[in-house]
mmCIF file of C-alpha atoms in Angstrom:
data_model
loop_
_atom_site.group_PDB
_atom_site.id
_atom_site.type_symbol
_atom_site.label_atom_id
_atom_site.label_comp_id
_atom_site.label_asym_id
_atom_site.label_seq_id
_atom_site.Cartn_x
_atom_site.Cartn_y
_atom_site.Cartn_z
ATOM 1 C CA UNK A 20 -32.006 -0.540 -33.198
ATOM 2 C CA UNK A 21 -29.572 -2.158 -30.887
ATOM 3 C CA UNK A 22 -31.371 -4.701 -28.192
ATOM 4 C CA UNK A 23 -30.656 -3.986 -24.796
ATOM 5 C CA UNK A 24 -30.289 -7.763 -24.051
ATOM 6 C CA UNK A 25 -26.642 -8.554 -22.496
ATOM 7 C CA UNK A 26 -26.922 -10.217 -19.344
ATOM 8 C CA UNK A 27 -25.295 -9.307 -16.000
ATOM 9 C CA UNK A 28 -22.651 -11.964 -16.085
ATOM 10 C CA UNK A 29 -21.130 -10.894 -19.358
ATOM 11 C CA UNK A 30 -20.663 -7.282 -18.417
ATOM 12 C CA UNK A 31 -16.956 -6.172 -18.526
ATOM 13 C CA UNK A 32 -15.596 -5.955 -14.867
ATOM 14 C CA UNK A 33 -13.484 -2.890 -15.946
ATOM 15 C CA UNK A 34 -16.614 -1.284 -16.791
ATOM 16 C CA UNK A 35 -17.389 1.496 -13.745
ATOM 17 C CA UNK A 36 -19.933 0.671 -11.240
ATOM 18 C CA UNK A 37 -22.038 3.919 -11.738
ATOM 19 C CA UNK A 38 -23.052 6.613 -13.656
ATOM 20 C CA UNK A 39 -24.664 10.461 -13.257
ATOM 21 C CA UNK A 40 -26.401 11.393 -16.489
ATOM 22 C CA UNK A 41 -26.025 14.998 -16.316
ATOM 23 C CA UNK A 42 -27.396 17.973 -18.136
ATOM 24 C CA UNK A 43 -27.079 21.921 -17.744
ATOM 25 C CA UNK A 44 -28.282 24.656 -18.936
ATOM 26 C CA UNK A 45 -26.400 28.153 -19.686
ATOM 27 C CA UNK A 46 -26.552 31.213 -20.122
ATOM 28 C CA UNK A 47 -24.382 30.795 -23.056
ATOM 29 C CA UNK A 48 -21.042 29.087 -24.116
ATOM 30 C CA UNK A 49 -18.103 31.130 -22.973
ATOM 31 C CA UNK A 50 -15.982 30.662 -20.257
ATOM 32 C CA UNK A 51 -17.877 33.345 -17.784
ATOM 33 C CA UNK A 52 -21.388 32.014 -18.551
ATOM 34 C CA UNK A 53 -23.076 30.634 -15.869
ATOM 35 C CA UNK A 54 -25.517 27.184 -15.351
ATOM 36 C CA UNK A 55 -28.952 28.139 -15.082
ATOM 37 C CA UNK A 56 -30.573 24.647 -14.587
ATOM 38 C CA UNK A 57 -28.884 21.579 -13.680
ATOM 39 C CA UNK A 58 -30.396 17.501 -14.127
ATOM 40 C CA UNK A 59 -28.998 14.411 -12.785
ATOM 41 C CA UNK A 60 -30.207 10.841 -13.468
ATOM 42 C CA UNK A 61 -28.460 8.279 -11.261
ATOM 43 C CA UNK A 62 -27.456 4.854 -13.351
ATOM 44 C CA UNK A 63 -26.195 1.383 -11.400
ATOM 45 C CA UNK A 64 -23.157 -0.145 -13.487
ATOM 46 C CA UNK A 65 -25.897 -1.767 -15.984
ATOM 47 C CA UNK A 66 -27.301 1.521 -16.950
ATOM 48 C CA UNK A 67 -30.417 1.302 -14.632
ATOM 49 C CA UNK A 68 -31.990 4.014 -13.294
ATOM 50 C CA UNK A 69 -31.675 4.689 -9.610
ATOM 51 C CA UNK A 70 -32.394 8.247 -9.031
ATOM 52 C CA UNK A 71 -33.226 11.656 -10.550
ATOM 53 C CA UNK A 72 -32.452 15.295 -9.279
ATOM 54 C CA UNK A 73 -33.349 18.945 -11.024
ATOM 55 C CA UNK A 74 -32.511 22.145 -9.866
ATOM 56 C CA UNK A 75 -32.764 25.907 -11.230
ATOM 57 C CA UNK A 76 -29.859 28.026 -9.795
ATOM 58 C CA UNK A 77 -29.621 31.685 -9.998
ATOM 59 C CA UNK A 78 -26.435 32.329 -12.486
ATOM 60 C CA UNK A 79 -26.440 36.295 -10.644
ATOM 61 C CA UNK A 80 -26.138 37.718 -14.180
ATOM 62 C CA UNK A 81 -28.673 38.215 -17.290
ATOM 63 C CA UNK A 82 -29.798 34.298 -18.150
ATOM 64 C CA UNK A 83 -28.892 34.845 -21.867
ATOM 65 C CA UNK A 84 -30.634 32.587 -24.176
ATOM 66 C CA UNK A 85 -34.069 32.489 -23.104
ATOM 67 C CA UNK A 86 -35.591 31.682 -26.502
ATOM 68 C CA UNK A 87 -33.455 28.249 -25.854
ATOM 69 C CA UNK A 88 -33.937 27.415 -22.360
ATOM 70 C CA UNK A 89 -37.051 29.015 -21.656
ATOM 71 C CA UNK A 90 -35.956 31.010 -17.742
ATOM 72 C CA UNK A 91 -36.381 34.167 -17.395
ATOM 73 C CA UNK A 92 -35.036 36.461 -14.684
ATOM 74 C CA UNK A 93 -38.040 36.323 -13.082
ATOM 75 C CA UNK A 94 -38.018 32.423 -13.285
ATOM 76 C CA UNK A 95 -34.201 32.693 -11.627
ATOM 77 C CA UNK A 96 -34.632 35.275 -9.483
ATOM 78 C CA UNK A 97 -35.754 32.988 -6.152
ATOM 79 C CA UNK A 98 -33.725 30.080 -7.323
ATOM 80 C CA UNK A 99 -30.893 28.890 -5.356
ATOM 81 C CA UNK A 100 -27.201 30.392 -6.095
ATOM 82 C CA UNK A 101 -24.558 27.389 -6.999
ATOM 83 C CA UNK A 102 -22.710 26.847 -3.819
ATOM 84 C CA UNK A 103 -26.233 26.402 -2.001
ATOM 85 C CA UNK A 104 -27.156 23.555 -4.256
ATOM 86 C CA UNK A 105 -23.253 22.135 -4.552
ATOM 87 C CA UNK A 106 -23.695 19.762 -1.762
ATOM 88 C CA UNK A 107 -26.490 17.813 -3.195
ATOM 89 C CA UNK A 108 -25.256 17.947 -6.468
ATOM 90 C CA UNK A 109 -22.048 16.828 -5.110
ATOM 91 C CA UNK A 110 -23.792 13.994 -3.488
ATOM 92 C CA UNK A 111 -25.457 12.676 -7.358
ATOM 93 C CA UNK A 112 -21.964 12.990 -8.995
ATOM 94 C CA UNK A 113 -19.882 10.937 -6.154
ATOM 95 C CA UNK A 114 -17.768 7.694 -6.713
ATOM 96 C CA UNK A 115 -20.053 7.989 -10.787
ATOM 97 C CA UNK A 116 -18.709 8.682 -14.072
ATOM 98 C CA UNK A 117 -20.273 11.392 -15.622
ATOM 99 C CA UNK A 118 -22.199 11.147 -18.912
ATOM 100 C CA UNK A 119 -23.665 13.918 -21.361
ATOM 101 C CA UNK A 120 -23.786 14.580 -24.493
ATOM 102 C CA UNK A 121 -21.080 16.749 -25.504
ATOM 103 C CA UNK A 122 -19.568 15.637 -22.378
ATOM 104 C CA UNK A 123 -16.532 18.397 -22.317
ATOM 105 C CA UNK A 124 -18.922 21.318 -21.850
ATOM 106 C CA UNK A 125 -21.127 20.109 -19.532
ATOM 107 C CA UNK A 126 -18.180 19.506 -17.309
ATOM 108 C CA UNK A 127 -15.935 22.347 -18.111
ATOM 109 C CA UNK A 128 -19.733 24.529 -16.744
ATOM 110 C CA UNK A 129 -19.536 22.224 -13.755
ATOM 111 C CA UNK A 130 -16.187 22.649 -12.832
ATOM 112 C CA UNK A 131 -15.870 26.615 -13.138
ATOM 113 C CA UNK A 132 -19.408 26.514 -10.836
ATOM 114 C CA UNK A 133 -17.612 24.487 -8.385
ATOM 115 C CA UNK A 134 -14.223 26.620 -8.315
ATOM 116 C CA UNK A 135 -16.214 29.702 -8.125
ATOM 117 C CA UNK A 136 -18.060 28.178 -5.281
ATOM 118 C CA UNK A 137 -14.402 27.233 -3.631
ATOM 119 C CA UNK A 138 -15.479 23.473 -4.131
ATOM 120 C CA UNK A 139 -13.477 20.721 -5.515
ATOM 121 C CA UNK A 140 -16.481 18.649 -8.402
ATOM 122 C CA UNK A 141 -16.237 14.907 -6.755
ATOM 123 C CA UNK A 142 -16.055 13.853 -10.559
ATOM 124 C CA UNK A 143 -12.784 12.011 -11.912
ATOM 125 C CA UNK A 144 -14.275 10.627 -15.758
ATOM 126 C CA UNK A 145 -16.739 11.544 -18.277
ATOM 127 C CA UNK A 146 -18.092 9.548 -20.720
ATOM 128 C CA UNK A 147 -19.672 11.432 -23.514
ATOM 129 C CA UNK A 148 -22.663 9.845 -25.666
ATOM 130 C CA UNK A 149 -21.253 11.494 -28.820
ATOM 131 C CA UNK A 150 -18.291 9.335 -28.690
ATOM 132 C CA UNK A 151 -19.834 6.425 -27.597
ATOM 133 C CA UNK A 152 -21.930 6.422 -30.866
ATOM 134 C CA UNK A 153 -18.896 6.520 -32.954
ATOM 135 C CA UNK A 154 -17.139 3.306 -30.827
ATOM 136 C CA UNK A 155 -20.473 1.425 -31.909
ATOM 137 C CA UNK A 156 -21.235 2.643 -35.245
ATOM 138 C CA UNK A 157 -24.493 3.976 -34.558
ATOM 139 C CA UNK A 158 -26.107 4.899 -38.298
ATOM 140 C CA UNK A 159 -26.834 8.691 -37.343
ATOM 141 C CA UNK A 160 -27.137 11.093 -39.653
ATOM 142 C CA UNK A 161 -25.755 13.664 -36.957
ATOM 143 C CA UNK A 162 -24.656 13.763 -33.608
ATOM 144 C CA UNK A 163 -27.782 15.976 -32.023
ATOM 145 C CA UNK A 164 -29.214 14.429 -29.109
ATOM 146 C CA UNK A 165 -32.790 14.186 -30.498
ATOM 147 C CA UNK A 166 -31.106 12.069 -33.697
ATOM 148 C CA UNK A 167 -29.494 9.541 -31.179
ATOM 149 C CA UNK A 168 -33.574 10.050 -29.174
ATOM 150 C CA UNK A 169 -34.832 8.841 -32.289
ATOM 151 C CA UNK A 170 -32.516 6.082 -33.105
ATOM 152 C CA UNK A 171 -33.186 3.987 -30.353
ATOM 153 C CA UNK A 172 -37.264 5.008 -29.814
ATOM 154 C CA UNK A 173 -37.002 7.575 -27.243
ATOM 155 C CA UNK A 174 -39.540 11.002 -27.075
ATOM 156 C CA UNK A 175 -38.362 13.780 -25.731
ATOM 157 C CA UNK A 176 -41.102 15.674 -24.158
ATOM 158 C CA UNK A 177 -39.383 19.054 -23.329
ATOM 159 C CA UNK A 178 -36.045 19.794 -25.567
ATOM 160 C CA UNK A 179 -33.858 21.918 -23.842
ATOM 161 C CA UNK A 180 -35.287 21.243 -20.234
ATOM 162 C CA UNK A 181 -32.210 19.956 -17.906
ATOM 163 C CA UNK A 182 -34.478 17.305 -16.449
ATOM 164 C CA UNK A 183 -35.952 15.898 -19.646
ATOM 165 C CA UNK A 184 -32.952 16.200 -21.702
ATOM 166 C CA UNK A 185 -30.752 14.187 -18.512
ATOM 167 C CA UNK A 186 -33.786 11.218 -19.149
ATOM 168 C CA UNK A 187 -33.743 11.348 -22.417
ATOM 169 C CA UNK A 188 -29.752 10.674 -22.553
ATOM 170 C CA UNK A 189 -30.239 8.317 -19.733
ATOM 171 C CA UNK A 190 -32.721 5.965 -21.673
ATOM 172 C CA UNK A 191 -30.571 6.255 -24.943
ATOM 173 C CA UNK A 192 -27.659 5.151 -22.581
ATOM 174 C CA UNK A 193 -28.468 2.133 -21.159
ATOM 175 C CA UNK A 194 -28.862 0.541 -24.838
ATOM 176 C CA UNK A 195 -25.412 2.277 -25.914
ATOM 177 C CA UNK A 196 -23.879 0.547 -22.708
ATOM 178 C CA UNK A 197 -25.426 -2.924 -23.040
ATOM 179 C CA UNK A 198 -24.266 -2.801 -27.223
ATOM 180 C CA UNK A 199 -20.803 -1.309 -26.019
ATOM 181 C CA UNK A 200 -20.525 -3.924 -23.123
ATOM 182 C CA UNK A 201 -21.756 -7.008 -25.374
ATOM 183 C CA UNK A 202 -19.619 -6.104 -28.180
ATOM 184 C CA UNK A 203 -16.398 -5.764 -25.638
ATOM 185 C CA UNK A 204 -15.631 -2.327 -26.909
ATOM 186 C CA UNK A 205 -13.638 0.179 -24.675
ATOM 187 C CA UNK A 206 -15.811 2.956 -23.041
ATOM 188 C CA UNK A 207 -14.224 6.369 -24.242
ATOM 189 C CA UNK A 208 -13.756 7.641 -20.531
ATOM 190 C CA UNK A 209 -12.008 10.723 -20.096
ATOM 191 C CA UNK A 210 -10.078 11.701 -16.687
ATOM 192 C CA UNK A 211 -12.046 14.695 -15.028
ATOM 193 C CA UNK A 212 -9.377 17.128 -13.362
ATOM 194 C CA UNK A 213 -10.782 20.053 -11.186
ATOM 195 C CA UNK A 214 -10.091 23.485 -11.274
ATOM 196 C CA UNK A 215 -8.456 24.374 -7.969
ATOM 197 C CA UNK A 216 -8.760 28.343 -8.518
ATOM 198 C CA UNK A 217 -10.534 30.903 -10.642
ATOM 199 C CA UNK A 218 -10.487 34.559 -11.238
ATOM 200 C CA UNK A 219 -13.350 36.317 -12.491
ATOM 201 C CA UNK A 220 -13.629 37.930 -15.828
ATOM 202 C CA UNK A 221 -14.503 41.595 -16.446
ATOM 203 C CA UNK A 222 -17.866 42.443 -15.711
ATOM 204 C CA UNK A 223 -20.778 40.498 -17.821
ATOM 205 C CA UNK A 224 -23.092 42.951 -19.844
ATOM 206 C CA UNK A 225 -26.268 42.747 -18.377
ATOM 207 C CA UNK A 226 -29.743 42.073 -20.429
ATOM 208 C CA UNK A 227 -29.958 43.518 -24.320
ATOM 209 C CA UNK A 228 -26.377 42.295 -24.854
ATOM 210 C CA UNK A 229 -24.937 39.244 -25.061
ATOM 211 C CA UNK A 230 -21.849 38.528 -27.028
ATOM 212 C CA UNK A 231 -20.525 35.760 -25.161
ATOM 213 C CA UNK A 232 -23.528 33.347 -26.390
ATOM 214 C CA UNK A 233 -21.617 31.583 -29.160
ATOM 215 C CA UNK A 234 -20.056 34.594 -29.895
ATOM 216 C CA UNK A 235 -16.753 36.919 -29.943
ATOM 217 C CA UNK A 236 -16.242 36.500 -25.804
ATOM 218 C CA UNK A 237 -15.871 32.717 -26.767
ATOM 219 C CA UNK A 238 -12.477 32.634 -28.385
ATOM 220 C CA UNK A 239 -9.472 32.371 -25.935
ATOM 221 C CA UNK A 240 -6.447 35.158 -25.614
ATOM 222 C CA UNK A 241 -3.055 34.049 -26.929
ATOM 223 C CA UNK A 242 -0.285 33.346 -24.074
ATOM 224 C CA UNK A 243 3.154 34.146 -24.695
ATOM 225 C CA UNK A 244 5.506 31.173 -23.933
ATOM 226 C CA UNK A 245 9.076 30.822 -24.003
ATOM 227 C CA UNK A 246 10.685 29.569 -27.069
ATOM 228 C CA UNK A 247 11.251 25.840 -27.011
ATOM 229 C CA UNK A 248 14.581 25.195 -26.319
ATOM 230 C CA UNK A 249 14.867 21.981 -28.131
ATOM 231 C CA UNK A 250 14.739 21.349 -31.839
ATOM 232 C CA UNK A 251 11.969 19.502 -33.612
ATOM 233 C CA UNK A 252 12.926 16.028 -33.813
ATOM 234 C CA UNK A 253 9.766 15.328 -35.897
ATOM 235 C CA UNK A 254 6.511 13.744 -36.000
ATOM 236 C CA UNK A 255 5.399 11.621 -33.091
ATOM 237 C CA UNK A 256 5.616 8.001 -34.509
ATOM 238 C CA UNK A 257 2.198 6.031 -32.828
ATOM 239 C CA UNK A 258 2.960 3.616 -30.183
ATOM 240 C CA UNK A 259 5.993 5.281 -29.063
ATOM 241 C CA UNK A 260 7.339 7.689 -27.124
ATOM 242 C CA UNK A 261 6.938 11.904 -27.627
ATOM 243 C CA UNK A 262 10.452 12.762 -27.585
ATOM 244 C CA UNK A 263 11.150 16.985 -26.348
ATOM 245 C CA UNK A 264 11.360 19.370 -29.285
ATOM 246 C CA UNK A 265 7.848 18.004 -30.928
ATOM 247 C CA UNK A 266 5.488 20.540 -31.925
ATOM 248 C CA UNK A 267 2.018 19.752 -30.304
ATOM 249 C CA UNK A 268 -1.457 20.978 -31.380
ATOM 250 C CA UNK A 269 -4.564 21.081 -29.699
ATOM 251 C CA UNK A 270 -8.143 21.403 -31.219
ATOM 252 C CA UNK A 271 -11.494 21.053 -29.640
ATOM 253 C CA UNK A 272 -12.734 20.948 -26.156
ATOM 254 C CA UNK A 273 -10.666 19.243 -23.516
ATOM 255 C CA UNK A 274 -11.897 17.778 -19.832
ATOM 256 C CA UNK A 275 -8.334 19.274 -18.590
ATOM 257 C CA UNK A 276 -8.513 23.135 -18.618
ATOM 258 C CA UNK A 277 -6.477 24.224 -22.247
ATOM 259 C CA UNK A 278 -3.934 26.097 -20.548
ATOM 260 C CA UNK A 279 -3.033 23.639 -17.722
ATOM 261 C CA UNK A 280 -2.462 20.984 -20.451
ATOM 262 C CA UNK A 281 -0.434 23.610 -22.837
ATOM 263 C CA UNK A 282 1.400 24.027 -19.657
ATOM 264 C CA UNK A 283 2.161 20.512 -18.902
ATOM 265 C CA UNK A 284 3.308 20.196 -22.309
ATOM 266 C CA UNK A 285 5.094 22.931 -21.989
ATOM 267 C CA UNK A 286 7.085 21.793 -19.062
ATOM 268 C CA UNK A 287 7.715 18.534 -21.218
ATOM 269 C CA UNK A 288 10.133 20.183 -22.976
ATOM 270 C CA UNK A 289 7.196 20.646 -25.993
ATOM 271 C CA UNK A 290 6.336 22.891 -28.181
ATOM 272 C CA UNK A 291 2.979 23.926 -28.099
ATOM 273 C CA UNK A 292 1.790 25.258 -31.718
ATOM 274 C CA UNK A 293 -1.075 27.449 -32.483
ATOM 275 C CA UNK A 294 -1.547 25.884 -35.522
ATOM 276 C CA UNK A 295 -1.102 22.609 -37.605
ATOM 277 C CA UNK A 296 1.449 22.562 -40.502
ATOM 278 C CA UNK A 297 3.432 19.666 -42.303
ATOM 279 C CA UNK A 298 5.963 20.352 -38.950
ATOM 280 C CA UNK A 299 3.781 19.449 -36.418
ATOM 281 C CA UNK A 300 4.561 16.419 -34.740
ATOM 282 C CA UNK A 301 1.158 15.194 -32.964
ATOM 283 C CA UNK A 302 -2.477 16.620 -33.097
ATOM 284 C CA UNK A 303 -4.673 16.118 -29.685
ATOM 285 C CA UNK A 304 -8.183 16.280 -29.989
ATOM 286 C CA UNK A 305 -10.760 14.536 -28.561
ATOM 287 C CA UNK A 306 -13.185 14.766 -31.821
ATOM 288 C CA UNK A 307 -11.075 13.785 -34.713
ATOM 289 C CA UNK A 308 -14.109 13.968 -36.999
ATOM 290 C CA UNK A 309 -15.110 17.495 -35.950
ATOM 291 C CA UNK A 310 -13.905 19.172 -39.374
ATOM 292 C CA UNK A 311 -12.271 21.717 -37.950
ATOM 293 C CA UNK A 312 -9.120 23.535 -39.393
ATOM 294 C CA UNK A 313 -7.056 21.464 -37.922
ATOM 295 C CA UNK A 314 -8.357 18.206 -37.928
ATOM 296 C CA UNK A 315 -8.982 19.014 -41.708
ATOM 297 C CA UNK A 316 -5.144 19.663 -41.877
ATOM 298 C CA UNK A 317 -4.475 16.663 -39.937
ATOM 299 C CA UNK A 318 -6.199 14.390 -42.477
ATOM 300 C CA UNK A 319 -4.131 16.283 -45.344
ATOM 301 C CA UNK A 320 -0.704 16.163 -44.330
ATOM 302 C CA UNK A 321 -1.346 12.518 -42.400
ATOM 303 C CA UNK A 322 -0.109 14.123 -39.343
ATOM 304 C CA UNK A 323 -0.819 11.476 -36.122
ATOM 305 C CA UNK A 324 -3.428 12.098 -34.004
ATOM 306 C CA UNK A 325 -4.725 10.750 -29.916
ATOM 307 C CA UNK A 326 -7.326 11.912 -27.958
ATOM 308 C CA UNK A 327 -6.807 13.641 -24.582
ATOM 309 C CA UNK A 328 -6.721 10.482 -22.201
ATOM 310 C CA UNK A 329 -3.650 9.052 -24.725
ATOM 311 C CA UNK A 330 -2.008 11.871 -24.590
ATOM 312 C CA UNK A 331 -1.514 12.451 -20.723
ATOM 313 C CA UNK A 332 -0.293 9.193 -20.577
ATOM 314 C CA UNK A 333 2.323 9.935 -22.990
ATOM 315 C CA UNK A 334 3.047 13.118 -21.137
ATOM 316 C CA UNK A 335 4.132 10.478 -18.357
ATOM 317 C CA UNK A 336 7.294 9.812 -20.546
ATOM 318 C CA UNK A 337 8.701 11.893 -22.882
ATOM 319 C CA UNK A 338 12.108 11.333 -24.375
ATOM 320 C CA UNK A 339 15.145 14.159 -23.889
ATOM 321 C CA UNK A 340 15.948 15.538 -26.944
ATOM 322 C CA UNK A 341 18.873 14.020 -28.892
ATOM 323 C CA UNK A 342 21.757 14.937 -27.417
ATOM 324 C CA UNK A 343 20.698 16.372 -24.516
#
């Protein structure tokens, strides 16, 4: 187990100055579900505990997994609706980085609550615990929050309660931070941008049916774009630039909705490719050890690969196109 022993003095100073351990419960995983619970422990810069928060909010639709989370209608009937509890949560997650495990879904929840709610989420980076473990190493045998629990001594009481699972991340944490912060390694922070608007699905089938809980509703509807106009100039060579014409493809979850970054790229002057092949110039994922399709490809045809983070900043400067 890694001590928790680095003193105040040799903490980073580009390390942030506060954190909001957060965790929420759904009513499943697809973009129309809805949080059910919500927890919130409060960390000072050395991983400390401050504060704690929970809530049950009343997702106005069937609460899906039950068996998992353990509220029932009746339980969520009473509880508050999102935008009555957005203030206070609002108030947890300000001037903090965010940190969960499996960071991109907790926030992606958050940050459709908050746009349905006509709110802007006062969050700008995530940290999540998952990649964290990989900067240090941990020796996990998986990446489930009660393996990393168990790795450095800590009992979860209630698994899949918002609360308990928030403290139970927050006191695996603190360790992870004081390893990360005596070892000098970089904190895999993520920028956090809000959705500004939302449109509401179809209608949600109500209780006896629920296919967006890890299921069909999950996937996401192909958008027709214009054709590049540029040709591929080839693969994206690390360290430099991303030059217009380079065919760009995106796997996992993202902290940036998927379509605003396709679109950014796409305004780039890049192609955006639904799939990887020996063409494609650059891979962005933020979980390069995922085994998906296309990190599996990746791997194969030793195509280059950057996180999210790396690859808005080269977004910041791509090259024309020869000739253009």
């Amino acid at each position: 187990m890694l001590e928790d022993h680095t003193p105040a003095s040799a903490w980073p100073a580009t390390y942030p100055t506060g954190y909001a351990v957060v965790d929420v419960e759904t009513t499943g995983l697809a973009r129309d579900d809805r949080i059910v619970s919500a927890g919130v422990y409060q960390l000072d810069a050395l991983g400390r505990v401050e504060d704690h928060w929970y809530t049950l909010v009343n997702p106005e639709r069937d609460p899906g997994p039950v068996w998992i989370h353990g509220l029932t209608s009746g339980v969520l009937k009473d509880a508050p609706l999102f935008k009555d509890i957005s203030d206070e949560l609002s108030a947890r997650l300000a001037d903090r980085v965010l940190v969960a495990h499996n960071a991109a879904f907790d926030w992606s929840m958050l940050a459709r609550e908050y746009a349905r709610a006509e709110r802007i989420a006062p969050v700008r980076q995530r940290l999540c615990t998952i990649a964290l473990s990989k900067e240090l190493r941990l020796p996990l045998p998986n990446h489930k929050l009660e393996s990393l629990a168990a790795h450095f001594g800590v009992v979860q009481e209630r698994a899949h309660h918002a609360l308990d699972d928030a403290r139970v991340l927050a006191e695996a944490f603190r360790p992870s931070l004081a390893a990360a912060a005596g070892g000098g390694v970089r904190l895999p922070l993520l920028e956090c941008r809000p959705l500004t608007e939302w449109s509401e699905p179809p209608a949600t089938p109500r209780i006896g049916r629920q296919p967006s809980y890890g299921g069909p509703a999950s996937w996401r509807p192909a958008r027709k774009r214009p054709a590049c106009p540029y040709p591929n100039p080839g693969r994206y060579e690390p360290g430099g630039r991303l030059v217009q014409g380079m065919r760009i493809a995106f796997s996992g979850d993202t902290s940036t909705e998927r379509d605003l970054l396709e679109d950014r790229a796409t305004e780039a002057g890049l192609h955006v490719a639904t799939s990887l092949s020996r063409l494609t110039s650059l891979l962005v994922t933020n979980d390069p050890d995922s085994g998906t399709s296309k990190t599996v490809k990746a791997r194969q045809f030793g195509t280059p690969v950057v996180d999210e983070a790396a690859f808005g900043q080269l977004l910041q400067d791509v090259a024309p196109a020869p000739g253009g």
